[in-house]
Amino acid sequence: RRSQVEGRIQQYTVLSRSRVSVGLRALRRDRMFYRCEVASRVEWNRGDTIRVDLLGAREVIPIVSGKVQAADEDCGDAAFDPTADRLGMALGGGMRMDDSSFLKHPLAPRSERDYRFRSGGTTAMRLADGTTIRLRELEILPRRSEPTLVSGSLWIEDRSHAVVRAVMRLARPFDYDRDFSKTRDALGESEDDEEDDGDDDEVPRFIRPLRADIRYMTIEYGLWDQQWWLPRLIAFEGEAEVGNLLAVPL
């Protein structure tokens, strides 16, 4: 039903803004490592050429030089198919409906193997024309404490069943030593085998422990023509730890 509603969208035009920041935190000092900002106008037509006009783009690497320069390429993904999965947009496609991504999608077929679900609160919104919209919260509960699963909440509109807000985070931070060993055991490999093959570690030991966490990923939607909920804001914040001295906020 949701795909039928969104499949009726034939064309849209949007002004897209994106910002990506990567920092460094070492020896109790915070520094900006990289920043990219892009503004573009997108004209999307179903079954036709997608036009993206780059209005402005700049990037800077303060740790190397304070000079701001034009970005070589778009640091954001401005154009999207309205019928495509929305939750995966928060991670740039890092979470898909199939089994080809690292994160397991909570709304994918057979996702009940990895998640439990629980109804949460209900919110009512009254529009200017007097229409009342009710949103129902669906809580996502991972069955296991694994970094490939997420926890959080989805708010679903009761008429079209469209997801109108999503807030998620990892069920557990990723730890290279712990999770790489689990993957190796699942494949039936041993440490001796890896040492004999000369491929002991793809990640050098001097930068361990190597951990990563997603503090939050959220998508908020806006209602257009009182029919379609389209992404209005996508935000993501995380941090990687390299060794015991360096942190990389993203």
Tab-separated table of N, CA, C and O in Angstrom, residues 65-141:
chain	number	residue	atom	x	y	z
A	65	SER	N	45.282	22.622	5.593
A	65	SER	CA	45.305	24.010	5.157
A	65	SER	C	43.963	24.648	5.480
A	65	SER	O	42.922	23.996	5.403
A	66	GLY	N	44.003	25.912	5.839
A	66	GLY	CA	42.770	26.626	6.134
A	66	GLY	C	42.088	27.168	4.896
A	66	GLY	O	41.040	27.817	4.994
A	67	LYS	N	42.625	26.901	3.720
A	67	LYS	CA	42.062	27.415	2.474
A	67	LYS	C	40.800	26.668	2.093
A	67	LYS	O	40.780	25.444	2.035
A	68	VAL	N	39.733	27.416	1.843
A	68	VAL	CA	38.477	26.830	1.387
A	68	VAL	C	38.510	26.755	-0.133
A	68	VAL	O	38.838	27.729	-0.808
A	69	GLN	N	38.165	25.613	-0.685
A	69	GLN	CA	38.192	25.439	-2.131
A	69	GLN	C	36.896	24.809	-2.607
A	69	GLN	O	36.123	24.272	-1.816
A	70	ALA	N	36.678	24.873	-3.897
A	70	ALA	CA	35.493	24.259	-4.487
A	70	ALA	C	35.608	22.745	-4.384
A	70	ALA	O	36.683	22.178	-4.608
A	71	ALA	N	34.511	22.094	-4.017
A	71	ALA	CA	34.523	20.642	-3.868
A	71	ALA	C	34.651	19.986	-5.233
A	71	ALA	O	34.035	20.406	-6.208
A	72	ASP	N	35.467	18.929	-5.304
A	72	ASP	CA	35.646	18.201	-6.551
A	72	ASP	C	34.398	17.409	-6.929
A	72	ASP	O	34.120	17.182	-8.095
A	73	GLU	N	33.657	16.964	-5.914
A	73	GLU	CA	32.461	16.177	-6.181
A	73	GLU	C	31.452	16.411	-5.069
A	73	GLU	O	31.773	16.946	-4.012
A	74	ASP	N	30.218	15.993	-5.320
A	74	ASP	CA	29.129	16.173	-4.367
A	74	ASP	C	29.349	15.277	-3.156
A	74	ASP	O	29.522	14.067	-3.294
A	75	CYS	N	29.349	15.864	-1.953
A	75	CYS	CA	29.520	15.063	-0.744
A	75	CYS	C	28.187	14.581	-0.196
A	75	CYS	O	28.139	13.953	0.857
A	76	GLY	N	27.114	14.867	-0.894
A	76	GLY	CA	25.796	14.386	-0.484
A	76	GLY	C	25.109	13.692	-1.639
A	76	GLY	O	25.549	13.741	-2.786
A	77	ASP	N	24.005	13.012	-1.343
A	77	ASP	CA	23.222	12.321	-2.367
A	77	ASP	C	21.902	13.055	-2.484
A	77	ASP	O	20.955	12.784	-1.761
A	78	ALA	N	21.831	14.006	-3.419
A	78	ALA	CA	20.696	14.918	-3.461
A	78	ALA	C	19.458	14.272	-4.048
A	78	ALA	O	18.345	14.487	-3.565
A	79	ALA	N	19.614	13.494	-5.115
A	79	ALA	CA	18.460	12.933	-5.805
A	79	ALA	C	18.074	11.585	-5.206
A	79	ALA	O	18.928	10.814	-4.790
A	80	PHE	N	16.783	11.305	-5.152
A	80	PHE	CA	16.312	10.022	-4.641
A	80	PHE	C	15.032	9.627	-5.353
A	80	PHE	O	14.267	10.472	-5.814
A	81	ASP	N	14.810	8.332	-5.446
A	81	ASP	CA	13.583	7.779	-6.013
A	81	ASP	C	12.541	7.724	-4.899
A	81	ASP	O	12.777	7.099	-3.863
A	82	PRO	N	11.387	8.366	-5.059
A	82	PRO	CA	10.376	8.359	-3.993
A	82	PRO	C	9.927	6.969	-3.572
A	82	PRO	O	9.460	6.776	-2.456
A	83	THR	N	10.036	5.985	-4.469
A	83	THR	CA	9.620	4.628	-4.115
A	83	THR	C	10.736	3.820	-3.470
A	83	THR	O	10.510	2.693	-3.037
A	84	ALA	N	11.943	4.378	-3.414
A	84	ALA	CA	13.060	3.649	-2.822
A	84	ALA	C	12.931	3.640	-1.302
A	84	ALA	O	12.173	4.419	-0.706
A	85	ASP	N	13.682	2.772	-0.669
A	85	ASP	CA	13.645	2.669	0.779
A	85	ASP	C	14.148	3.956	1.417
A	85	ASP	O	15.159	4.517	1.002
A	86	ARG	N	13.439	4.431	2.438
A	86	ARG	CA	13.795	5.698	3.076
A	86	ARG	C	14.763	5.515	4.246
A	86	ARG	O	15.601	6.364	4.501
A	87	LEU	N	14.614	4.426	4.984
A	87	LEU	CA	15.446	4.269	6.175
A	87	LEU	C	16.917	4.133	5.804
A	87	LEU	O	17.793	4.640	6.490
A	88	GLY	N	17.184	3.426	4.706
A	88	GLY	CA	18.568	3.251	4.297
A	88	GLY	C	19.245	4.540	3.883
A	88	GLY	O	20.470	4.629	3.855
A	89	MET	N	18.451	5.580	3.584
A	89	MET	CA	19.021	6.857	3.193
A	89	MET	C	19.838	7.467	4.312
A	89	MET	O	20.774	8.227	4.070
A	90	ALA	N	19.502	7.128	5.556
A	90	ALA	CA	20.230	7.706	6.683
A	90	ALA	C	21.692	7.295	6.696
A	90	ALA	O	22.540	7.996	7.224
A	91	LEU	N	21.983	6.152	6.097
A	91	LEU	CA	23.364	5.667	6.056
A	91	LEU	C	23.881	5.597	4.634
A	91	LEU	O	24.814	4.856	4.349
A	92	GLY	N	23.297	6.363	3.738
A	92	GLY	CA	23.792	6.381	2.377
A	92	GLY	C	23.729	5.040	1.691
A	92	GLY	O	24.596	4.685	0.900
A	93	GLY	N	22.693	4.252	1.989
A	93	GLY	CA	22.568	2.933	1.370
A	93	GLY	C	23.216	1.827	2.180
A	93	GLY	O	23.260	0.683	1.747
A	94	GLY	N	23.709	2.159	3.375
A	94	GLY	CA	24.350	1.133	4.196
A	94	GLY	C	23.373	0.170	4.842
A	94	GLY	O	23.782	-0.766	5.519
A	95	MET	N	22.065	0.395	4.647
A	95	MET	CA	21.050	-0.509	5.174
A	95	MET	C	20.006	-0.706	4.088
A	95	MET	O	19.293	0.223	3.718
A	96	ARG	N	19.927	-1.911	3.547
A	96	ARG	CA	19.012	-2.195	2.450
A	96	ARG	C	18.011	-3.251	2.863
A	96	ARG	O	18.180	-3.940	3.866
A	97	MET	N	16.976	-3.394	2.044
A	97	MET	CA	15.940	-4.372	2.318
A	97	MET	C	16.434	-5.811	2.147
A	97	MET	O	15.863	-6.734	2.701
A	98	ASP	N	17.503	-6.007	1.356
A	98	ASP	CA	18.021	-7.357	1.154
A	98	ASP	C	19.146	-7.636	2.155
A	98	ASP	O	19.346	-6.886	3.094
A	99	ASP	N	19.888	-8.729	1.944
A	99	ASP	CA	20.943	-9.133	2.866
A	99	ASP	C	22.322	-8.693	2.410
A	99	ASP	O	23.330	-9.233	2.856
A	100	SER	N	22.392	-7.685	1.519
A	100	SER	CA	23.682	-7.296	0.957
A	100	SER	C	24.363	-6.181	1.737
A	100	SER	O	25.431	-5.747	1.347
A	101	SER	N	23.786	-5.714	2.830
A	101	SER	CA	24.379	-4.615	3.579
A	101	SER	C	24.795	-5.080	4.962
A	101	SER	O	24.411	-6.142	5.444
A	102	PHE	N	25.599	-4.255	5.611
A	102	PHE	CA	26.105	-4.587	6.942
A	102	PHE	C	24.985	-4.556	7.979
A	102	PHE	O	24.873	-5.453	8.818
A	103	LEU	N	24.149	-3.522	7.929
A	103	LEU	CA	23.053	-3.400	8.877
A	103	LEU	C	21.823	-4.146	8.392
A	103	LEU	O	21.511	-4.127	7.205
A	104	LYS	N	21.137	-4.794	9.299
A	104	LYS	CA	19.928	-5.546	8.964
A	104	LYS	C	18.716	-4.621	9.086
A	104	LYS	O	18.458	-4.054	10.134
A	105	HIS	N	17.977	-4.513	8.010
A	105	HIS	CA	16.854	-3.578	7.919
A	105	HIS	C	15.696	-4.082	8.779
A	105	HIS	O	15.274	-5.236	8.653
A	106	PRO	N	15.145	-3.228	9.658
A	106	PRO	CA	14.054	-3.685	10.535
A	106	PRO	C	12.742	-3.957	9.819
A	106	PRO	O	11.882	-4.643	10.373
A	107	LEU	N	12.554	-3.430	8.598
A	107	LEU	CA	11.304	-3.657	7.867
A	107	LEU	C	11.487	-4.588	6.685
A	107	LEU	O	10.592	-4.701	5.846
A	108	ALA	N	12.631	-5.258	6.597
A	108	ALA	CA	12.870	-6.187	5.487
A	108	ALA	C	12.048	-7.454	5.678
A	108	ALA	O	11.625	-7.783	6.796
A	109	PRO	N	11.798	-8.196	4.601
A	109	PRO	CA	11.132	-9.494	4.752
A	109	PRO	C	11.908	-10.389	5.717
A	109	PRO	O	13.138	-10.411	5.706
A	110	ARG	N	11.187	-11.105	6.577
A	110	ARG	CA	11.764	-12.025	7.574
A	110	ARG	C	12.601	-11.305	8.624
A	110	ARG	O	13.459	-11.910	9.265
A	111	SER	N	12.358	-10.001	8.806
A	111	SER	CA	13.120	-9.274	9.824
A	111	SER	C	12.759	-9.708	11.236
A	111	SER	O	13.466	-9.369	12.192
A	112	GLU	N	11.658	-10.474	11.393
A	112	GLU	CA	11.295	-10.943	12.735
A	112	GLU	C	12.331	-11.909	13.292
A	112	GLU	O	12.329	-12.195	14.492
A	113	ARG	N	13.220	-12.414	12.458
A	113	ARG	CA	14.325	-13.245	12.963
A	113	ARG	C	15.315	-12.414	13.774
A	113	ARG	O	15.991	-12.937	14.647
A	114	ASP	N	15.384	-11.129	13.483
A	114	ASP	CA	16.372	-10.260	14.120
A	114	ASP	C	15.750	-9.235	15.067
A	114	ASP	O	16.446	-8.699	15.922
A	115	TYR	N	14.454	-8.973	14.918
A	115	TYR	CA	13.829	-7.906	15.698
A	115	TYR	C	12.506	-8.355	16.302
A	115	TYR	O	11.822	-9.225	15.760
A	116	ARG	N	12.187	-7.751	17.425
A	116	ARG	CA	10.839	-7.778	17.979
A	116	ARG	C	10.274	-6.369	17.845
A	116	ARG	O	11.016	-5.398	17.753
A	117	PHE	N	8.955	-6.257	17.859
A	117	PHE	CA	8.315	-4.964	17.685
A	117	PHE	C	7.264	-4.756	18.772
A	117	PHE	O	6.636	-5.707	19.230
A	118	ARG	N	7.114	-3.502	19.163
A	118	ARG	CA	6.168	-3.174	20.225
A	118	ARG	C	5.528	-1.833	19.904
A	118	ARG	O	6.193	-0.897	19.460
A	119	SER	N	4.232	-1.758	20.115
A	119	SER	CA	3.541	-0.494	19.875
A	119	SER	C	3.879	0.493	20.977
A	119	SER	O	3.996	0.134	22.148
A	120	GLY	N	4.060	1.743	20.572
A	120	GLY	CA	4.386	2.800	21.526
A	120	GLY	C	3.266	3.799	21.646
A	120	GLY	O	2.090	3.454	21.696
A	121	GLY	N	3.624	5.072	21.643
A	121	GLY	CA	2.634	6.119	21.831
A	121	GLY	C	1.906	6.474	20.541
A	121	GLY	O	2.223	5.992	19.458
A	122	THR	N	0.896	7.335	20.675
A	122	THR	CA	0.117	7.832	19.545
A	122	THR	C	0.086	9.352	19.606
A	122	THR	O	-0.127	9.936	20.662
A	123	THR	N	0.311	9.988	18.455
A	123	THR	CA	0.323	11.444	18.367
A	123	THR	C	-0.667	11.885	17.303
A	123	THR	O	-0.734	11.285	16.230
A	124	ALA	N	-1.436	12.916	17.591
A	124	ALA	CA	-2.397	13.461	16.633
A	124	ALA	C	-1.962	14.862	16.233
A	124	ALA	O	-1.560	15.673	17.075
A	125	MET	N	-2.030	15.156	14.920
A	125	MET	CA	-1.696	16.482	14.410
A	125	MET	C	-2.887	17.000	13.611
A	125	MET	O	-3.451	16.274	12.792
A	126	ARG	N	-3.241	18.256	13.852
A	126	ARG	CA	-4.345	18.868	13.113
A	126	ARG	C	-3.774	19.851	12.105
A	126	ARG	O	-3.032	20.772	12.470
A	127	LEU	N	-4.121	19.668	10.822
A	127	LEU	CA	-3.640	20.538	9.765
A	127	LEU	C	-4.503	21.784	9.664
A	127	LEU	O	-5.548	21.904	10.295
A	128	ALA	N	-4.049	22.733	8.831
A	128	ALA	CA	-4.758	24.014	8.705
A	128	ALA	C	-6.170	23.844	8.172
A	128	ALA	O	-7.063	24.644	8.496
A	129	ASP	N	-6.400	22.814	7.348
A	129	ASP	CA	-7.739	22.626	6.786
A	129	ASP	C	-8.649	21.815	7.693
A	129	ASP	O	-9.764	21.461	7.307
A	130	GLY	N	-8.171	21.505	8.896
A	130	GLY	CA	-8.972	20.756	9.848
A	130	GLY	C	-8.750	19.261	9.831
A	130	GLY	O	-9.301	18.539	10.675
A	131	THR	N	-7.960	18.765	8.888
A	131	THR	CA	-7.673	17.333	8.818
A	131	THR	C	-6.816	16.907	10.006
A	131	THR	O	-5.865	17.592	10.372
A	132	THR	N	-7.169	15.789	10.605
A	132	THR	CA	-6.403	15.256	11.720
A	132	THR	C	-5.609	14.039	11.257
A	132	THR	O	-6.169	13.121	10.648
A	133	ILE	N	-4.329	14.048	11.525
A	133	ILE	CA	-3.437	12.947	11.171
A	133	ILE	C	-2.947	12.292	12.448
A	133	ILE	O	-2.516	12.976	13.386
A	134	ARG	N	-3.030	10.980	12.487
A	134	ARG	CA	-2.582	10.250	13.674
A	134	ARG	C	-1.321	9.449	13.338
A	134	ARG	O	-1.272	8.754	12.323
A	135	LEU	N	-0.337	9.571	14.189
A	135	LEU	CA	0.923	8.858	14.042
A	135	LEU	C	1.043	7.831	15.157
A	135	LEU	O	0.796	8.142	16.325
A	136	ARG	N	1.399	6.623	14.796
A	136	ARG	CA	1.559	5.550	15.766
A	136	ARG	C	3.029	5.146	15.826
A	136	ARG	O	3.661	4.932	14.798
A	137	GLU	N	3.536	5.027	17.037
A	137	GLU	CA	4.941	4.677	17.229
A	137	GLU	C	5.122	3.159	17.198
A	137	GLU	O	4.385	2.416	17.845
A	138	LEU	N	6.110	2.728	16.445
A	138	LEU	CA	6.489	1.324	16.396
A	138	LEU	C	7.913	1.217	16.933
A	138	LEU	O	8.854	1.715	16.310
A	139	GLU	N	8.062	0.588	18.085
A	139	GLU	CA	9.381	0.448	18.698
A	139	GLU	C	10.106	-0.754	18.103
A	139	GLU	O	9.526	-1.829	17.930
A	140	ILE	N	11.388	-0.570	17.804
A	140	ILE	CA	12.233	-1.616	17.240
A	140	ILE	C	13.116	-2.169	18.348
A	140	ILE	O	13.893	-1.434	18.960
A	141	LEU	N	13.003	-3.476	18.604
A	141	LEU	CA	13.747	-4.113	19.690
A	141	LEU	C	14.616	-5.226	19.099
A	141	LEU	O	14.099	-6.245	18.640
